[in-house]
mmCIF file of C-alpha atoms in Angstrom:
data_model
loop_
_atom_site.group_PDB
_atom_site.id
_atom_site.type_symbol
_atom_site.label_atom_id
_atom_site.label_comp_id
_atom_site.label_asym_id
_atom_site.label_seq_id
_atom_site.Cartn_x
_atom_site.Cartn_y
_atom_site.Cartn_z
ATOM 1 C CA UNK C 43 -0.117 0.068 0.533
ATOM 2 C CA UNK C 44 1.330 3.334 -1.114
ATOM 3 C CA UNK C 45 1.642 6.482 0.888
ATOM 4 C CA UNK C 46 -0.332 8.868 0.707
ATOM 5 C CA UNK C 47 1.904 12.702 0.449
ATOM 6 C CA UNK C 48 -0.715 15.668 -0.625
ATOM 7 C CA UNK C 49 0.934 18.658 -3.028
ATOM 8 C CA UNK C 50 0.251 20.466 -1.062
ATOM 9 C CA UNK C 51 2.754 19.529 2.220
ATOM 10 C CA UNK C 52 6.141 20.800 1.509
ATOM 11 C CA UNK C 53 9.080 19.263 1.648
ATOM 12 C CA UNK C 54 7.967 16.088 0.149
ATOM 13 C CA UNK C 55 10.968 13.914 -0.516
ATOM 14 C CA UNK C 56 12.063 14.481 3.168
ATOM 15 C CA UNK C 57 8.677 12.702 4.531
ATOM 16 C CA UNK C 58 8.739 10.502 1.552
ATOM 17 C CA UNK C 59 11.729 9.358 2.957
ATOM 18 C CA UNK C 60 11.063 10.020 7.100
ATOM 19 C CA UNK C 61 7.918 7.869 6.425
ATOM 20 C CA UNK C 62 9.524 4.803 4.045
ATOM 21 C CA UNK C 63 12.103 4.245 6.825
ATOM 22 C CA UNK C 64 9.749 4.438 9.585
ATOM 23 C CA UNK C 65 7.986 1.357 7.784
ATOM 24 C CA UNK C 66 10.866 -0.817 7.147
ATOM 25 C CA UNK C 67 11.899 0.109 10.927
ATOM 26 C CA UNK C 68 8.695 -1.505 11.864
ATOM 27 C CA UNK C 69 9.291 -4.360 10.121
ATOM 28 C CA UNK C 70 13.025 -4.836 11.405
ATOM 29 C CA UNK C 71 11.043 -5.194 14.955
ATOM 30 C CA UNK C 72 8.719 -7.887 13.626
ATOM 31 C CA UNK C 73 10.911 -10.193 11.464
ATOM 32 C CA UNK C 74 13.600 -9.467 15.100
ATOM 33 C CA UNK C 75 11.394 -9.869 17.983
ATOM 34 C CA UNK C 76 8.383 -11.493 16.534
ATOM 35 C CA UNK C 77 6.106 -8.858 17.866
ATOM 36 C CA UNK C 78 3.852 -6.347 16.507
ATOM 37 C CA UNK C 79 5.198 -2.799 17.263
ATOM 38 C CA UNK C 80 2.190 -0.661 16.519
ATOM 39 C CA UNK C 81 0.029 -3.044 19.207
ATOM 40 C CA UNK C 82 2.085 -0.854 21.647
ATOM 41 C CA UNK C 83 1.188 2.904 22.982
ATOM 42 C CA UNK C 84 1.891 5.635 20.512
ATOM 43 C CA UNK C 85 5.416 5.855 23.312
ATOM 44 C CA UNK C 86 6.563 3.039 21.637
ATOM 45 C CA UNK C 87 5.217 3.870 18.115
ATOM 46 C CA UNK C 88 6.793 7.356 18.114
ATOM 47 C CA UNK C 89 10.351 5.641 19.307
ATOM 48 C CA UNK C 90 10.513 3.525 16.134
ATOM 49 C CA UNK C 91 10.366 7.485 14.043
ATOM 50 C CA UNK C 92 12.729 8.696 15.720
ATOM 51 C CA UNK C 93 14.852 5.500 14.743
ATOM 52 C CA UNK C 94 13.699 7.133 11.247
ATOM 53 C CA UNK C 95 15.214 9.682 11.522
ATOM 54 C CA UNK C 96 18.700 8.736 12.714
ATOM 55 C CA UNK C 97 18.240 6.922 10.084
ATOM 56 C CA UNK C 98 18.710 9.205 7.764
ATOM 57 C CA UNK C 99 20.545 11.242 8.862
ATOM 58 C CA UNK C 100 17.839 13.874 11.305
ATOM 59 C CA UNK C 101 18.976 14.803 15.017
ATOM 60 C CA UNK C 102 16.182 14.258 17.422
ATOM 61 C CA UNK C 103 15.482 14.669 21.252
ATOM 62 C CA UNK C 104 12.503 12.402 22.710
ATOM 63 C CA UNK C 105 10.207 13.401 25.240
ATOM 64 C CA UNK C 106 12.457 16.566 25.976
ATOM 65 C CA UNK C 107 10.806 18.555 28.607
ATOM 66 C CA UNK C 108 8.962 22.052 27.636
ATOM 67 C CA UNK C 109 6.422 23.937 29.256
ATOM 68 C CA UNK C 110 2.785 24.198 28.058
ATOM 69 C CA UNK C 111 -0.796 27.660 28.597
ATOM 70 C CA UNK C 112 -1.749 26.830 31.770
ATOM 71 C CA UNK C 113 -5.222 27.329 32.545
ATOM 72 C CA UNK C 114 -6.241 31.174 33.730
ATOM 73 C CA UNK C 115 -2.192 32.128 31.411
ATOM 74 C CA UNK C 116 -0.379 30.128 33.690
ATOM 75 C CA UNK C 117 1.782 27.946 32.594
ATOM 76 C CA UNK C 118 2.227 23.959 33.172
ATOM 77 C CA UNK C 119 5.291 21.788 32.906
ATOM 78 C CA UNK C 120 5.160 19.195 30.829
ATOM 79 C CA UNK C 121 6.820 17.358 27.613
ATOM 80 C CA UNK C 122 6.890 17.122 23.819
ATOM 81 C CA UNK C 123 6.550 14.198 22.461
ATOM 82 C CA UNK C 124 9.808 14.189 20.132
ATOM 83 C CA UNK C 125 12.163 17.439 18.292
ATOM 84 C CA UNK C 126 13.499 16.919 15.014
ATOM 85 C CA UNK C 127 15.861 18.601 12.643
ATOM 86 C CA UNK C 128 17.167 17.606 9.472
ATOM 87 C CA UNK C 129 19.795 19.971 7.577
ATOM 88 C CA UNK C 130 17.505 23.462 7.508
ATOM 89 C CA UNK C 131 14.553 21.098 8.446
ATOM 90 C CA UNK C 132 13.257 21.698 12.642
ATOM 91 C CA UNK C 133 10.408 20.333 13.617
ATOM 92 C CA UNK C 134 8.217 19.645 16.647
ATOM 93 C CA UNK C 135 5.685 16.268 16.696
ATOM 94 C CA UNK C 136 2.475 15.454 18.972
ATOM 95 C CA UNK C 137 1.262 12.183 19.015
ATOM 96 C CA UNK C 138 -2.076 9.892 19.368
ATOM 97 C CA UNK C 139 -2.870 6.576 19.243
ATOM 98 C CA UNK C 140 -5.827 4.760 18.853
ATOM 99 C CA UNK C 141 -6.963 1.361 18.803
ATOM 100 C CA UNK C 142 -10.453 1.431 17.323
ATOM 101 C CA UNK C 143 -12.346 -2.259 17.573
ATOM 102 C CA UNK C 144 -15.073 -1.197 14.455
ATOM 103 C CA UNK C 145 -12.479 1.376 12.374
ATOM 104 C CA UNK C 146 -15.813 2.019 10.492
ATOM 105 C CA UNK C 147 -17.283 3.156 12.715
ATOM 106 C CA UNK C 148 -18.241 6.981 12.285
ATOM 107 C CA UNK C 149 -18.168 7.333 16.265
ATOM 108 C CA UNK C 150 -13.867 5.915 15.999
ATOM 109 C CA UNK C 151 -13.764 8.467 12.178
ATOM 110 C CA UNK C 152 -14.593 10.922 14.778
ATOM 111 C CA UNK C 153 -11.719 10.064 16.939
ATOM 112 C CA UNK C 154 -9.097 10.160 14.233
ATOM 113 C CA UNK C 155 -9.781 14.113 13.642
ATOM 114 C CA UNK C 156 -10.328 14.643 18.134
ATOM 115 C CA UNK C 157 -6.657 13.057 18.532
ATOM 116 C CA UNK C 158 -4.489 15.092 15.587
ATOM 117 C CA UNK C 159 -6.350 18.211 16.611
ATOM 118 C CA UNK C 160 -5.320 17.313 19.896
ATOM 119 C CA UNK C 161 -2.043 17.054 19.184
ATOM 120 C CA UNK C 162 -1.898 20.120 17.454
ATOM 121 C CA UNK C 163 -3.276 22.841 20.587
ATOM 122 C CA UNK C 164 -0.571 20.675 22.645
ATOM 123 C CA UNK C 165 1.878 21.375 19.752
ATOM 124 C CA UNK C 166 0.926 24.921 19.886
ATOM 125 C CA UNK C 167 0.567 25.593 23.843
ATOM 126 C CA UNK C 168 4.129 24.467 23.386
ATOM 127 C CA UNK C 169 5.783 27.699 24.719
ATOM 128 C CA UNK C 170 9.576 26.341 23.119
ATOM 129 C CA UNK C 171 7.718 26.322 18.941
ATOM 130 C CA UNK C 172 8.663 29.144 17.420
ATOM 131 C CA UNK C 173 6.081 31.060 14.279
ATOM 132 C CA UNK C 174 6.166 30.020 10.629
ATOM 133 C CA UNK C 175 8.067 26.234 12.159
ATOM 134 C CA UNK C 176 6.336 22.598 11.375
ATOM 135 C CA UNK C 177 4.022 21.237 13.712
ATOM 136 C CA UNK C 178 3.796 17.794 13.148
ATOM 137 C CA UNK C 179 0.680 16.166 15.364
ATOM 138 C CA UNK C 180 0.272 12.357 14.442
ATOM 139 C CA UNK C 181 -2.149 9.564 15.524
ATOM 140 C CA UNK C 182 -1.161 6.658 14.947
ATOM 141 C CA UNK C 183 -4.250 4.103 13.714
ATOM 142 C CA UNK C 184 -4.207 0.004 15.010
ATOM 143 C CA UNK C 185 -7.205 -1.588 13.777
ATOM 144 C CA UNK C 186 -8.029 -3.756 16.933
ATOM 145 C CA UNK C 187 -10.108 -6.182 15.274
ATOM 146 C CA UNK C 188 -12.366 -9.666 16.999
ATOM 147 C CA UNK C 189 -14.060 -12.694 15.233
ATOM 148 C CA UNK C 190 -17.001 -10.734 13.995
ATOM 149 C CA UNK C 191 -14.767 -7.732 13.126
ATOM 150 C CA UNK C 192 -12.190 -9.556 11.891
ATOM 151 C CA UNK C 193 -14.667 -10.919 9.169
ATOM 152 C CA UNK C 194 -16.273 -7.296 7.811
ATOM 153 C CA UNK C 195 -12.651 -5.349 7.955
ATOM 154 C CA UNK C 196 -11.611 -4.422 4.422
ATOM 155 C CA UNK C 197 -8.070 -2.335 4.758
ATOM 156 C CA UNK C 198 -8.318 -0.619 1.255
ATOM 157 C CA UNK C 199 -11.647 0.510 2.048
ATOM 158 C CA UNK C 200 -11.020 1.790 5.502
ATOM 159 C CA UNK C 201 -7.565 4.041 3.153
ATOM 160 C CA UNK C 202 -10.147 5.046 1.303
ATOM 161 C CA UNK C 203 -12.694 6.449 3.877
ATOM 162 C CA UNK C 204 -9.497 8.093 5.673
ATOM 163 C CA UNK C 205 -8.079 9.593 2.009
ATOM 164 C CA UNK C 206 -11.257 11.168 1.769
ATOM 165 C CA UNK C 207 -11.497 12.692 5.056
ATOM 166 C CA UNK C 208 -7.529 13.641 5.247
ATOM 167 C CA UNK C 209 -6.936 14.765 1.543
ATOM 168 C CA UNK C 210 -4.875 17.620 3.163
ATOM 169 C CA UNK C 211 -3.068 15.454 6.095
ATOM 170 C CA UNK C 212 -0.235 13.052 5.249
ATOM 171 C CA UNK C 213 -0.908 9.292 5.011
ATOM 172 C CA UNK C 214 1.251 6.930 5.522
ATOM 173 C CA UNK C 215 -0.252 2.767 6.203
ATOM 174 C CA UNK C 216 1.568 -0.702 7.103
ATOM 175 C CA UNK C 217 -0.057 -3.704 6.870
ATOM 176 C CA UNK C 218 2.694 -5.878 6.811
ATOM 177 C CA UNK C 219 2.614 -9.193 4.310
ATOM 178 C CA UNK C 220 3.099 -12.190 7.398
ATOM 179 C CA UNK C 221 1.637 -15.222 8.267
ATOM 180 C CA UNK C 222 -2.198 -14.323 9.556
ATOM 181 C CA UNK C 223 -1.044 -16.318 13.009
ATOM 182 C CA UNK C 224 1.768 -13.496 13.852
ATOM 183 C CA UNK C 225 -1.023 -10.345 13.702
ATOM 184 C CA UNK C 226 -1.987 -11.035 17.126
ATOM 185 C CA UNK C 227 -1.048 -9.375 20.522
ATOM 186 C CA UNK C 228 -0.786 -10.438 23.336
ATOM 187 C CA UNK C 229 -4.251 -9.807 24.578
ATOM 188 C CA UNK C 230 -5.507 -12.723 21.474
ATOM 189 C CA UNK C 231 -7.212 -9.237 19.309
ATOM 190 C CA UNK C 232 -6.440 -8.835 15.929
ATOM 191 C CA UNK C 233 -3.764 -6.005 14.896
ATOM 192 C CA UNK C 234 -4.172 -6.306 11.002
ATOM 193 C CA UNK C 235 -1.662 -3.147 10.825
ATOM 194 C CA UNK C 236 -0.995 0.484 11.546
ATOM 195 C CA UNK C 237 -1.684 3.893 9.869
ATOM 196 C CA UNK C 238 -0.271 7.046 10.728
ATOM 197 C CA UNK C 239 -1.928 10.240 9.772
ATOM 198 C CA UNK C 240 0.614 13.438 10.132
ATOM 199 C CA UNK C 241 -1.143 16.781 9.567
ATOM 200 C CA UNK C 242 1.427 18.655 9.004
ATOM 201 C CA UNK C 243 1.522 22.632 8.812
ATOM 202 C CA UNK C 244 3.529 25.830 9.643
ATOM 203 C CA UNK C 245 2.979 27.832 13.191
ATOM 204 C CA UNK C 246 1.367 30.698 12.759
#
């Protein structure tokens, strides 16, 4: 399944290179550990993304200390998931993770937008992001299918739904071609893959 990077996204070659490497890192983990990387939380998936950044020559810092805007104008201590610098490009990342049991259900589709908005708002509230700097809000979607949902789920149709809703966002699908017996998590649900949606914007 091909990556989707809209023409309106700046630095398209960089993002393609990065997300191709991210998928390579996920597959490498599967091959070496015999575990599904994407059924873990967003912290683990962002760690794989950080590894991909290093592999293409970027430098990163993960979970770094920062300050955010609090209620009544008071600052509060927090952390940012990732800061990346690659040549003249640098950007901040906040990520969220979803495990929809019924991926095509309208409520679960709405949760994707809610997660992207929440991640982006956290980036804007970060005191250390600057004007005209890139902010990258990410949502990792890892369908968590029961036996009933497994029979109904079609990854291509699901991707088409996401592409229709998120025409201006980066969409990166990763559905590994492996033995079906290996795509079960430790909770006995089936995890066929993960879709990364990235909202890339310059801070105003």
